[in-house]
mmCIF file of C-alpha atoms and ligand atoms in Angstrom:
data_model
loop_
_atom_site.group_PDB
_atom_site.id
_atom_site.type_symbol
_atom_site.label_atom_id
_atom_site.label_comp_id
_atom_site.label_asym_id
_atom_site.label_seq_id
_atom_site.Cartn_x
_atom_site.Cartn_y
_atom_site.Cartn_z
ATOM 1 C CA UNK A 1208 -33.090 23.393 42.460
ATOM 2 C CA UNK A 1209 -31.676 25.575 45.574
ATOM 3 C CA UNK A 1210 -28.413 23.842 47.040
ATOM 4 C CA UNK A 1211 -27.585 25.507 50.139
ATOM 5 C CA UNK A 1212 -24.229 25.154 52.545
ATOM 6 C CA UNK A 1213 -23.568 26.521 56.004
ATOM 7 C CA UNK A 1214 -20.077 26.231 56.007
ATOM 8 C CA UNK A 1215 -18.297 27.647 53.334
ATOM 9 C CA UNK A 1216 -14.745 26.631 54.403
ATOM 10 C CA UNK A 1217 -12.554 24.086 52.795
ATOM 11 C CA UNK A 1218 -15.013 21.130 52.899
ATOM 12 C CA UNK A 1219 -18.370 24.228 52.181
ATOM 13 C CA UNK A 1220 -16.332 25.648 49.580
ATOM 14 C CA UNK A 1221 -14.782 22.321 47.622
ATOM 15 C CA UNK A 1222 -18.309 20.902 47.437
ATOM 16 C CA UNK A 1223 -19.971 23.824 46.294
ATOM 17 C CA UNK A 1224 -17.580 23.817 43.272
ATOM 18 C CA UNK A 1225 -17.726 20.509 42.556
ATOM 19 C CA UNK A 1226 -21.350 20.588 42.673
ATOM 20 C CA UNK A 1227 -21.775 23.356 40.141
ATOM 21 C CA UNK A 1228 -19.926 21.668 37.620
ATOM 22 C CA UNK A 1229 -21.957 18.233 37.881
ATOM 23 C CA UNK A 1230 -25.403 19.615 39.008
ATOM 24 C CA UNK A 1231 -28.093 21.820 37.535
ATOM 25 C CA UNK A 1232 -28.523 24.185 39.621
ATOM 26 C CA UNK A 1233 -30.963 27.201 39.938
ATOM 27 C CA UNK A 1234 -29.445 28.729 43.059
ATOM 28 C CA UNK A 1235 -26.649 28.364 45.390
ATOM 29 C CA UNK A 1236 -26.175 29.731 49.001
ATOM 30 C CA UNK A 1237 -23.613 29.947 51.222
ATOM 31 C CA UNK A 1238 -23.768 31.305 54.430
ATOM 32 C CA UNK A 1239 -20.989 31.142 56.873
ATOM 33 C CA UNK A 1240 -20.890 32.617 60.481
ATOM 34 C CA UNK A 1241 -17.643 34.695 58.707
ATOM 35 C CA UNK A 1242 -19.586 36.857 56.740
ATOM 36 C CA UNK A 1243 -16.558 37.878 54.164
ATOM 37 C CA UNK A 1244 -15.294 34.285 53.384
ATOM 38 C CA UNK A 1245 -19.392 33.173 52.358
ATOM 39 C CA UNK A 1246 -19.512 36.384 50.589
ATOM 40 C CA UNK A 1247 -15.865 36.110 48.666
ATOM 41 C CA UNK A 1248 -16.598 32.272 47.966
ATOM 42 C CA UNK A 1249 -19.727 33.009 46.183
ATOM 43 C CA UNK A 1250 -18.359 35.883 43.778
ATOM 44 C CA UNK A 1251 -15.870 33.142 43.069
ATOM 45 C CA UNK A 1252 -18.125 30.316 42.034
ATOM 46 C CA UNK A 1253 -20.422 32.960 40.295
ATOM 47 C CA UNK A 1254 -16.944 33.430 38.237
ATOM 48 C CA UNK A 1255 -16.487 29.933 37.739
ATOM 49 C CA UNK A 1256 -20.049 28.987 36.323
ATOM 50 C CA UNK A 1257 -20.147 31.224 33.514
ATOM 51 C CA UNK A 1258 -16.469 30.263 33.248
ATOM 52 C CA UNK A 1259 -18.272 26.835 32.517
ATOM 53 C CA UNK A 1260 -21.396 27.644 30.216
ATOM 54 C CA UNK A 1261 -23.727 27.388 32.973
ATOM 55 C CA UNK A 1262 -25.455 29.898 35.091
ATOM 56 C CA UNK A 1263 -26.914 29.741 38.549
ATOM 57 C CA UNK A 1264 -27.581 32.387 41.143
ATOM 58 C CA UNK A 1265 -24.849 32.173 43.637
ATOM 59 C CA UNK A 1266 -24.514 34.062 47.084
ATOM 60 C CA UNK A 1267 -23.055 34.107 50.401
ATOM 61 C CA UNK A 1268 -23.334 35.412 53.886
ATOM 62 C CA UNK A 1269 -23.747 35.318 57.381
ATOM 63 C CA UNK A 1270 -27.672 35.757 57.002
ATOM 64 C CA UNK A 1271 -30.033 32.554 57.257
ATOM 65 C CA UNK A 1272 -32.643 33.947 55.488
ATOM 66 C CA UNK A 1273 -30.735 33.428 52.228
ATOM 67 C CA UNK A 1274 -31.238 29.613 52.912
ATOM 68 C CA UNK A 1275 -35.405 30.274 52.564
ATOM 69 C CA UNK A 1276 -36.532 27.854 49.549
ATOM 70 C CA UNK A 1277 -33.324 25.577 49.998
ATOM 71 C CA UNK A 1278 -34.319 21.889 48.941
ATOM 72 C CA UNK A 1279 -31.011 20.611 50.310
ATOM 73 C CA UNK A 1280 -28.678 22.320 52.827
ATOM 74 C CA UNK A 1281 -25.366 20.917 53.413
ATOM 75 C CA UNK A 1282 -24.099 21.523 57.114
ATOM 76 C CA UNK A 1283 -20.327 21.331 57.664
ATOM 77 C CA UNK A 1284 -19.643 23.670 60.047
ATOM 78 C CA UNK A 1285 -17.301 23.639 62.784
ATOM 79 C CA UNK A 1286 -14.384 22.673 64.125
ATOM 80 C CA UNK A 1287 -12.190 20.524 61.960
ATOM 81 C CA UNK A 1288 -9.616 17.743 63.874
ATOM 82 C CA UNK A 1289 -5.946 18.330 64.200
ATOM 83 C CA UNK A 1290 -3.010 15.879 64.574
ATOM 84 C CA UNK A 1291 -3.737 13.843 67.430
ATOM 85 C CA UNK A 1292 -7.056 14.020 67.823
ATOM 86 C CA UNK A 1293 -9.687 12.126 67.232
ATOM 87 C CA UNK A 1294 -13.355 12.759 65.440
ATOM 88 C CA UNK A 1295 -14.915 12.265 68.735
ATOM 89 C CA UNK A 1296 -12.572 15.112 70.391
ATOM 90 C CA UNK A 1297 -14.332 17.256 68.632
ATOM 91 C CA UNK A 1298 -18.219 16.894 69.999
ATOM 92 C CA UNK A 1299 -18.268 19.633 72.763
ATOM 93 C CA UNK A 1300 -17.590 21.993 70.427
ATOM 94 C CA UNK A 1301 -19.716 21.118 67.297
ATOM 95 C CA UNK A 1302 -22.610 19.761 68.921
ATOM 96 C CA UNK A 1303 -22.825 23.998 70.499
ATOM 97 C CA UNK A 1304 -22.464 25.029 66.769
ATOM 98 C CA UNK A 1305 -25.054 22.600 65.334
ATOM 99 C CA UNK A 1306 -28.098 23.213 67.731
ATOM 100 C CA UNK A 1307 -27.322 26.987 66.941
ATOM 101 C CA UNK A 1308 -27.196 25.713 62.907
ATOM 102 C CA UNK A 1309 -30.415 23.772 63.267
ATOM 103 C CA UNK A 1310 -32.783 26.586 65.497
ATOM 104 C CA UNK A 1311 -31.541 29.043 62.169
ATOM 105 C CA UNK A 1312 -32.198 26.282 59.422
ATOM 106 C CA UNK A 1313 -36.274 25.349 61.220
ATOM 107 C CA UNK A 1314 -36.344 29.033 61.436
ATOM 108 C CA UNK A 1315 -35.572 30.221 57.998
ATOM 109 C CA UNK A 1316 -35.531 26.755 55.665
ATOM 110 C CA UNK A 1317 -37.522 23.813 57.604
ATOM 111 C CA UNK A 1318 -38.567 22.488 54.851
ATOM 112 C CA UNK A 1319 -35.503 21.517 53.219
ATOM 113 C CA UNK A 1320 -33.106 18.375 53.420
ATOM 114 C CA UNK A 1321 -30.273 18.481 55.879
ATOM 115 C CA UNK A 1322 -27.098 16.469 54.726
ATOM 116 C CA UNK A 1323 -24.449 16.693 57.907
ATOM 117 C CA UNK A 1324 -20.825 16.787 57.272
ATOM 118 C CA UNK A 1325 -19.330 18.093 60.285
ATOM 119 C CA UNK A 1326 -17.620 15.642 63.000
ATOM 120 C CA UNK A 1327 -17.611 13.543 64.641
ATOM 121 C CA UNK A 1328 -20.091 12.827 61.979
ATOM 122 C CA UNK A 1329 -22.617 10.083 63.479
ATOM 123 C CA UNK A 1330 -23.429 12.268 66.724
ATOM 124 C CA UNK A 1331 -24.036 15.082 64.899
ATOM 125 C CA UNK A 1332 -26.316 14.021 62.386
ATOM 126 C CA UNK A 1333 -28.216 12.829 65.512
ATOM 127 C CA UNK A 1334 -27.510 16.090 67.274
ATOM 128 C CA UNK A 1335 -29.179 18.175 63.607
ATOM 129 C CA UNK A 1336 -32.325 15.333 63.902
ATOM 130 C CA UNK A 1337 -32.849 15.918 67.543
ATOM 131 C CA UNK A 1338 -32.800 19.423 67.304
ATOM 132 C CA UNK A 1339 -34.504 20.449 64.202
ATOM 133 C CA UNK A 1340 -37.042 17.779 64.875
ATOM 134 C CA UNK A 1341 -37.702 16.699 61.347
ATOM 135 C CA UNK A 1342 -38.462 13.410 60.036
ATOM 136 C CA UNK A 1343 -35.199 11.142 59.918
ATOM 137 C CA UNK A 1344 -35.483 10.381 56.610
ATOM 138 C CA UNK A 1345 -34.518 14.355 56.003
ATOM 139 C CA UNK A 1346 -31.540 14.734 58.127
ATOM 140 C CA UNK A 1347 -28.543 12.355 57.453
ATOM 141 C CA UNK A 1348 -24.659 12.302 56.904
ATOM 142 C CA UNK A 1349 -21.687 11.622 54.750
ATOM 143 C CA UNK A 1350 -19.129 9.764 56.450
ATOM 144 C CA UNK A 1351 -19.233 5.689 55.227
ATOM 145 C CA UNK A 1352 -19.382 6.755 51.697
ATOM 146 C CA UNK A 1353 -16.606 8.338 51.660
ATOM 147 C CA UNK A 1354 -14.829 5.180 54.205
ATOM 148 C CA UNK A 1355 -16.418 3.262 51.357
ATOM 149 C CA UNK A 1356 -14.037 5.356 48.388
ATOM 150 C CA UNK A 1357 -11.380 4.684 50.515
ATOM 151 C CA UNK A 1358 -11.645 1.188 51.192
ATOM 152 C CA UNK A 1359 -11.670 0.748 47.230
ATOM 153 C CA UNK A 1360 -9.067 3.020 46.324
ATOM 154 C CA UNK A 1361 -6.846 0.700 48.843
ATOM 155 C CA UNK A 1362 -8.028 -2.502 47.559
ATOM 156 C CA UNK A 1363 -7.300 -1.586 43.705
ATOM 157 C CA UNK A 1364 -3.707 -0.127 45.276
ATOM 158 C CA UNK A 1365 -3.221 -3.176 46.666
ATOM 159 C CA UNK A 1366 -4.156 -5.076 43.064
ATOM 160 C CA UNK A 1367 -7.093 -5.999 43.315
ATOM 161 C CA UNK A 1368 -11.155 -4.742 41.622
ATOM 162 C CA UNK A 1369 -13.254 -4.202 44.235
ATOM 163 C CA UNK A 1370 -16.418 -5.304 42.468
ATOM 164 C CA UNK A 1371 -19.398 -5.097 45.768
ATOM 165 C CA UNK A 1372 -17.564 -3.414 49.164
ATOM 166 C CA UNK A 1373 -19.210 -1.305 51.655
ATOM 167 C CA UNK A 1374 -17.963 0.000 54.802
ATOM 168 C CA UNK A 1375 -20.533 0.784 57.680
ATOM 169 C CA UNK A 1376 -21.021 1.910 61.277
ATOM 170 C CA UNK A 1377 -18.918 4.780 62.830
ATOM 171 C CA UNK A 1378 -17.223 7.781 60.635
ATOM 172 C CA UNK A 1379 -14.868 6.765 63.077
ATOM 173 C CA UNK A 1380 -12.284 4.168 64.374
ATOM 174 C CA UNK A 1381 -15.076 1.630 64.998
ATOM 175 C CA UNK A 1382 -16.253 1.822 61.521
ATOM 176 C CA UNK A 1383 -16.132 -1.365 59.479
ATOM 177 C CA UNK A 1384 -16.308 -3.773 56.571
ATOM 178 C CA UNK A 1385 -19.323 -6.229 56.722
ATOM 179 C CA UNK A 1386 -17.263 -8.981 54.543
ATOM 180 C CA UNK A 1387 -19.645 -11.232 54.130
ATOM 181 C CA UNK A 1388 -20.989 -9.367 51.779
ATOM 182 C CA UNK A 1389 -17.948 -7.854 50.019
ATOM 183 C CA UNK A 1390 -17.034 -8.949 46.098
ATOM 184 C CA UNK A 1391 -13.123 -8.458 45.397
ATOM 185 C CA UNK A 1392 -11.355 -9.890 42.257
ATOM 186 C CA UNK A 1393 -7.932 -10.353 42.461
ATOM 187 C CA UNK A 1394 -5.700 -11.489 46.031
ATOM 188 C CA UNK A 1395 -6.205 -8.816 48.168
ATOM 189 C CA UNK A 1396 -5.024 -8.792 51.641
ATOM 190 C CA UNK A 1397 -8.405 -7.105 52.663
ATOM 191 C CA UNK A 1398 -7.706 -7.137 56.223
ATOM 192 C CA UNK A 1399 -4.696 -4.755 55.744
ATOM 193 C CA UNK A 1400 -6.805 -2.407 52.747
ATOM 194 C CA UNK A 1401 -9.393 -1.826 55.710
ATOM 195 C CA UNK A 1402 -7.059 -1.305 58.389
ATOM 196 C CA UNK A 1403 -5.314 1.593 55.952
ATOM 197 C CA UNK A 1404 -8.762 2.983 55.878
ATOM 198 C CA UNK A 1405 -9.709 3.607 59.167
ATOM 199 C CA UNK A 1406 -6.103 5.683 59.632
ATOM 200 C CA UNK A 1407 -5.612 7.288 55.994
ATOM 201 C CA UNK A 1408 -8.114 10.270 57.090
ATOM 202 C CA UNK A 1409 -5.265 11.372 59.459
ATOM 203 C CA UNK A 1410 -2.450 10.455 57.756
ATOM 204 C CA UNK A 1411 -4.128 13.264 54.683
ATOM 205 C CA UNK A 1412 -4.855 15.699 57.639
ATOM 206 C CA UNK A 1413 -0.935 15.293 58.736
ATOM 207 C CA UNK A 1414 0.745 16.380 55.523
ATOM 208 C CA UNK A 1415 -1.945 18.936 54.340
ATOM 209 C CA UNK A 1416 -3.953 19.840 56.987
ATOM 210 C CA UNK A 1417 -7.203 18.493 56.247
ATOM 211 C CA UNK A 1418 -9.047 16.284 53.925
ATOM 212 C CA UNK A 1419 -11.481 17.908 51.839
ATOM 213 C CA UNK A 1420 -11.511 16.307 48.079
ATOM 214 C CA UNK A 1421 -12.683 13.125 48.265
ATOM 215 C CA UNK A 1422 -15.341 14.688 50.622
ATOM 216 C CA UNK A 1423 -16.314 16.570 48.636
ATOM 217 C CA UNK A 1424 -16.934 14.134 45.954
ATOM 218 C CA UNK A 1425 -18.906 12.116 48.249
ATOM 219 C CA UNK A 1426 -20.974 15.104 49.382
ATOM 220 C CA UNK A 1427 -21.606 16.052 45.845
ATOM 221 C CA UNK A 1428 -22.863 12.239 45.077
ATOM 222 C CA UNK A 1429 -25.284 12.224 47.893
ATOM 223 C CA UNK A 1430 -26.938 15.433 46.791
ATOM 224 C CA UNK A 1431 -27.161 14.307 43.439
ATOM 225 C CA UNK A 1432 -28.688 10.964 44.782
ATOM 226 C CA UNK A 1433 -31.645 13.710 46.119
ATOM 227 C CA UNK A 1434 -31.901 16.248 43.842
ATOM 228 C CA UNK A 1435 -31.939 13.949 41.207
ATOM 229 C CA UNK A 1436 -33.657 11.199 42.943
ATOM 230 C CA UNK A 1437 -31.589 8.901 41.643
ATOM 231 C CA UNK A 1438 -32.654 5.966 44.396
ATOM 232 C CA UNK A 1439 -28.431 4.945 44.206
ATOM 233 C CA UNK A 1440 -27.974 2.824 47.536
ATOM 234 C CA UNK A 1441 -25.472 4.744 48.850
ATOM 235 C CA UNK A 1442 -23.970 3.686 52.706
ATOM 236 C CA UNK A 1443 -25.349 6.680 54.879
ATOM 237 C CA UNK A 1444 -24.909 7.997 58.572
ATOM 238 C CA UNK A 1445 -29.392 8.230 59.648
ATOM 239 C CA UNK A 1446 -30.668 7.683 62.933
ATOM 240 C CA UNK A 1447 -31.776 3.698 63.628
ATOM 241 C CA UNK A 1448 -35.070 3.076 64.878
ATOM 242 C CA UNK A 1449 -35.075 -0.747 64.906
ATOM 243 C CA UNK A 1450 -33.552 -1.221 62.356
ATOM 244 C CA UNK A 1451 -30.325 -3.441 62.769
ATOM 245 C CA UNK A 1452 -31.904 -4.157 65.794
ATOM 246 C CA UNK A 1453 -30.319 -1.100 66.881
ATOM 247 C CA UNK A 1454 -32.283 2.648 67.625
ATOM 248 C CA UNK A 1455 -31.947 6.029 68.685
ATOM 249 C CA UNK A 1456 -28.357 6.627 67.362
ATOM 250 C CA UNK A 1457 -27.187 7.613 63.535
ATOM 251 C CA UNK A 1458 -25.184 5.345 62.164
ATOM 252 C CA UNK A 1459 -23.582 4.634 58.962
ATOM 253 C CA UNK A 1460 -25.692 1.807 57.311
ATOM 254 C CA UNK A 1461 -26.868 1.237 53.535
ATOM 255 C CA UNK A 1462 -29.441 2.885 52.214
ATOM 256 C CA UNK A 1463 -31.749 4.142 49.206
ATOM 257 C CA UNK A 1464 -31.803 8.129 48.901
ATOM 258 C CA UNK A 1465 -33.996 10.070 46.654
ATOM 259 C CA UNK A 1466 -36.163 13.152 46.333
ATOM 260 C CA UNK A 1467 -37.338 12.650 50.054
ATOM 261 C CA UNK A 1468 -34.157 12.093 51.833
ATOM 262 C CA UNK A 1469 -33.595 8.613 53.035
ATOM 263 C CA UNK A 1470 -36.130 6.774 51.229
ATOM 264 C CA UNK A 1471 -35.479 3.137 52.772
ATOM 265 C CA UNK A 1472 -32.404 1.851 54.701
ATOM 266 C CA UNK A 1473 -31.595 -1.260 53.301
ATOM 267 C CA UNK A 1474 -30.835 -4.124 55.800
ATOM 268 C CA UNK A 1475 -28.195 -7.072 54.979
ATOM 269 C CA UNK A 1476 -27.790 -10.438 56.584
ATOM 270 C CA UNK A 1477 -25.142 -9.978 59.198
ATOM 271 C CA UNK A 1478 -22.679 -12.299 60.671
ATOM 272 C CA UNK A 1479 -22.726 -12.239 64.241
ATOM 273 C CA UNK A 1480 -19.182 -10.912 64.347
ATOM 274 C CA UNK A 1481 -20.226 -8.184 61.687
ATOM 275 C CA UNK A 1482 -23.729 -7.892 63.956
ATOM 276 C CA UNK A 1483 -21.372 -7.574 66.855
ATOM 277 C CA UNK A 1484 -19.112 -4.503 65.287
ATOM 278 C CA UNK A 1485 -21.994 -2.043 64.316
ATOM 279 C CA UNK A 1486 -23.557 -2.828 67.857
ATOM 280 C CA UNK A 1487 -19.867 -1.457 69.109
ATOM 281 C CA UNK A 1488 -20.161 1.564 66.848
ATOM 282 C CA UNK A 1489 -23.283 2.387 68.135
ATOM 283 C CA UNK A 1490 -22.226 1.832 72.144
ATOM 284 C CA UNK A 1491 -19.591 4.607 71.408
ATOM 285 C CA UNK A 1492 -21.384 6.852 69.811
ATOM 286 C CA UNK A 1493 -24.567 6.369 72.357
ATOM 287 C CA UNK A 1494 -21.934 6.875 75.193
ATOM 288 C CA UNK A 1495 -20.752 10.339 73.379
ATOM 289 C CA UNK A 1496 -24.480 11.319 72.861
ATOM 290 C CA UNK A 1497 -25.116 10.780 76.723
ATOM 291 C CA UNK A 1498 -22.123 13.244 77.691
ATOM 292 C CA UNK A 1499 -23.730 15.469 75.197
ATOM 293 C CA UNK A 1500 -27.023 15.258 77.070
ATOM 294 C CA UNK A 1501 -28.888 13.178 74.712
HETATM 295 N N1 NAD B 2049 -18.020 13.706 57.355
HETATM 296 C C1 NAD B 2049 -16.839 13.708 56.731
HETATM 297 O O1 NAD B 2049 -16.454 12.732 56.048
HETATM 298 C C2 NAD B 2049 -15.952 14.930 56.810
HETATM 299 C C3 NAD B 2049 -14.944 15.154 55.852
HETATM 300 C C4 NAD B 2049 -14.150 16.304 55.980
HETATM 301 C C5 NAD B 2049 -14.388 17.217 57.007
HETATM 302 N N2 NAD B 2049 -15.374 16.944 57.910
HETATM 303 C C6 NAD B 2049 -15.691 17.888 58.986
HETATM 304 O O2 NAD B 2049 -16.316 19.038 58.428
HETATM 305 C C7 NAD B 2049 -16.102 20.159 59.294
HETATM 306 C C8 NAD B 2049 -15.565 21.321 58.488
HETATM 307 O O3 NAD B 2049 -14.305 20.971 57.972
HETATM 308 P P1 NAD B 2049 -13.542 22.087 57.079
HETATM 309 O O4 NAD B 2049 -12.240 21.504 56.677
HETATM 310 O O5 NAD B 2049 -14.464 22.629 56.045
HETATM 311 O O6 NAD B 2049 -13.276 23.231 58.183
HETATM 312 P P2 NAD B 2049 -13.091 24.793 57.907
HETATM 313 O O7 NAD B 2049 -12.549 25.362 59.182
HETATM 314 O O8 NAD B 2049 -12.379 25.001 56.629
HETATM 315 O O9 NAD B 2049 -14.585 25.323 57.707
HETATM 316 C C9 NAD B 2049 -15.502 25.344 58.754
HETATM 317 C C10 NAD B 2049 -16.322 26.602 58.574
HETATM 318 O O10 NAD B 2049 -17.375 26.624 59.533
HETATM 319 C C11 NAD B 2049 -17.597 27.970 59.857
HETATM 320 N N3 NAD B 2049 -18.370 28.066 61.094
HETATM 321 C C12 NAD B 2049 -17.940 27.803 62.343
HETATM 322 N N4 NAD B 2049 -18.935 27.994 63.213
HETATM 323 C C13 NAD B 2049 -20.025 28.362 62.483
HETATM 324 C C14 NAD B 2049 -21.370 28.679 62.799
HETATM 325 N N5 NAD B 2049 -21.805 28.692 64.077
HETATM 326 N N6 NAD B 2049 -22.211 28.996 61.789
HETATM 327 C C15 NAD B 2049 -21.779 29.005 60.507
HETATM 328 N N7 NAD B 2049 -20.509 28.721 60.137
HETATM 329 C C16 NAD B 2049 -19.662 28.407 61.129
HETATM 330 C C17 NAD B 2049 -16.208 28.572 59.967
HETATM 331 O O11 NAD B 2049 -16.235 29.984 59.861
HETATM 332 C C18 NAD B 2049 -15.501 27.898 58.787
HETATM 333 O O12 NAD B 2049 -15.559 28.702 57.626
HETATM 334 C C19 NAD B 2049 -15.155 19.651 60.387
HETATM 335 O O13 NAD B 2049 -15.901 19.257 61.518
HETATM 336 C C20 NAD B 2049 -14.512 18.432 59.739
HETATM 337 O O14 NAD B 2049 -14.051 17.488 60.695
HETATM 338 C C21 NAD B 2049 -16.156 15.841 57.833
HETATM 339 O O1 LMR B 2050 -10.877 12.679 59.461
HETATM 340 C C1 LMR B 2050 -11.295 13.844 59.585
HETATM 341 O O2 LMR B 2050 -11.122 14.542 60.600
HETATM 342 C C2 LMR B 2050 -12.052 14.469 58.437
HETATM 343 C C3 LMR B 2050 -13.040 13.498 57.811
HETATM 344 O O3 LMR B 2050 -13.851 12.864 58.765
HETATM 345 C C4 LMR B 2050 -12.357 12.483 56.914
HETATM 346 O O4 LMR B 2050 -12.607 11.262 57.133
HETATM 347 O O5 LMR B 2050 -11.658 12.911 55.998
#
């Protein structure tokens, strides 16, 4: 398998490393738009994976032809939020870098898989399937799944064993918990667990800067979920056509992911309140697309 990343900063870098020690891998790429820190990054994994009994080909730099033969390319870069701002602040900016990422990826890789990373997550997963023009089962994001590790870690901090919990919609301060479908032992305030998710992104950025761990994690189990085509339901950002009774926006909804991308989006029973919250996401992020152009 060929794993590819443009972006090899902290989030390009953290998942490339975390991916080489849980994946088989034949080949890894990294190409950044700083030529040196794709090229130093992949001497440094190539280290680190003989360091661990393995062996892949790794290499870096600013050059999209080393994604040719990618099967999955992982897309996180851009701009990365500061103090203050929000995910959304940052669209202007990254939607310029990702229709410049997506003419290089149909023009040197178009057959492979695009996982988005880069924020404000939703709008640019749309921006990568809009511009690339692929099928929207091969271009989708990480952004709920890693609300959704969140959301747990708060509910076991708060004592209780989050047994079924999901969060969905926006990567962003719409994003929420459909609870009538949640499954928590123990008494948890849930109410307060969620709230602490949709801020502790920030609160991480704050004191070091930027969040890039956990992310990575998340990354790394969504390629696995491909490469592997492990058909995990895992909650993903994809564009909507009808489904939810929502379309033409990415959102983060369940779904089933496999060798060919998203391989079904699986649809829940709704309350109307929960109904009413992903149809809020989706206004926001449909208003931010339309000052985008789209
Ligand atoms: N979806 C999520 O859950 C999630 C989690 C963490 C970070 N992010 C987002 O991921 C993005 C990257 O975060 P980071 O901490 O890795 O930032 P970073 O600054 O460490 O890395 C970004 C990299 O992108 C590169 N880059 C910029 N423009 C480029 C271009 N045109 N072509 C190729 N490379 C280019 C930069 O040189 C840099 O190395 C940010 O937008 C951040 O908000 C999303
Ligand atoms: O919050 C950010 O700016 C980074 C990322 O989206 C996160 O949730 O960690």
């Amino acid at each position: 398998m060929k794993l590819g990343f443009v972006g090899a900063g902290r989030i390009g870098s953290t998942t490339a490393f975390t991916c080489i020690q849980h994946l088989d891998l034949d080949e890894v790429v990294l190409v950044d738009i700083v030529e040196d820190l794709a090229v130093g990054e992949a001497m440094d994994l190539s280290h680190a994976i003989v360091g661990l009994d393995k062996y892949a080909k790794i290499v870096g730099g600013s050059d999209y032809s080393l994604l040719k033969g990618c099967d999955l390319i992982v897309v996180s870069a851009g701009l990365a939020r500061k103090p203050g701002m929000t995910r959304l602040d940052l669209a202007k900016k990254n939607a310029e870098i990702m229709r410049s990422v997506a003419k290089n990826i149909v023009k040197h890789a178009s057959d492979s898989k695009i996982l988005v990373v880069t924020n404000p997550l939703d709008v640019m997963t749309y921006v990568m399937w809009k511009e690339t023009g692929k099928d929207r089962r091969e271009v989708f994001g990480m952004g709920s799944l890693l609300d959704t590790v969140r959301l747990k870690e708060r509910i076991i901090a708060l004592g209780g064993k989050p047994r079924r919990i999901f969060m969905m919609g926006e990567h962003g301060d719409s994003m929420f918990c459909p609870k009538s479908l949640a499954e928590v032992e123990g008494e948890v305030d849930l109410d307060r667990a969620i709230e602490e998710t949709r801020g502790v992104a920030m609160e991480v950025i704050k004191r070091k800067g930027a969040t890039f761990y956990a992310p990575a994690v998340c990354i790394y189990r969504m390629v696995k979920a491909v490469l592997e085509d492990t058909k995990e339901e895992i909650p993903t950002s994809v564009v909507l056509q009808g489904e939810y009774g929502i379309s033409d926006v990415a959102l983060g909804v369940p779904a089933i992911l496999g060798r060919d991308g998203v391989e079904r989006i699986v649809e829940y029973d709704l309350t109307d309140e929960e109904k009413a919250m992903l149809m809020k996401s989706a206004e926001i992020l449909k208003e931010r697309l339309k000052e985008l152009g789209y």
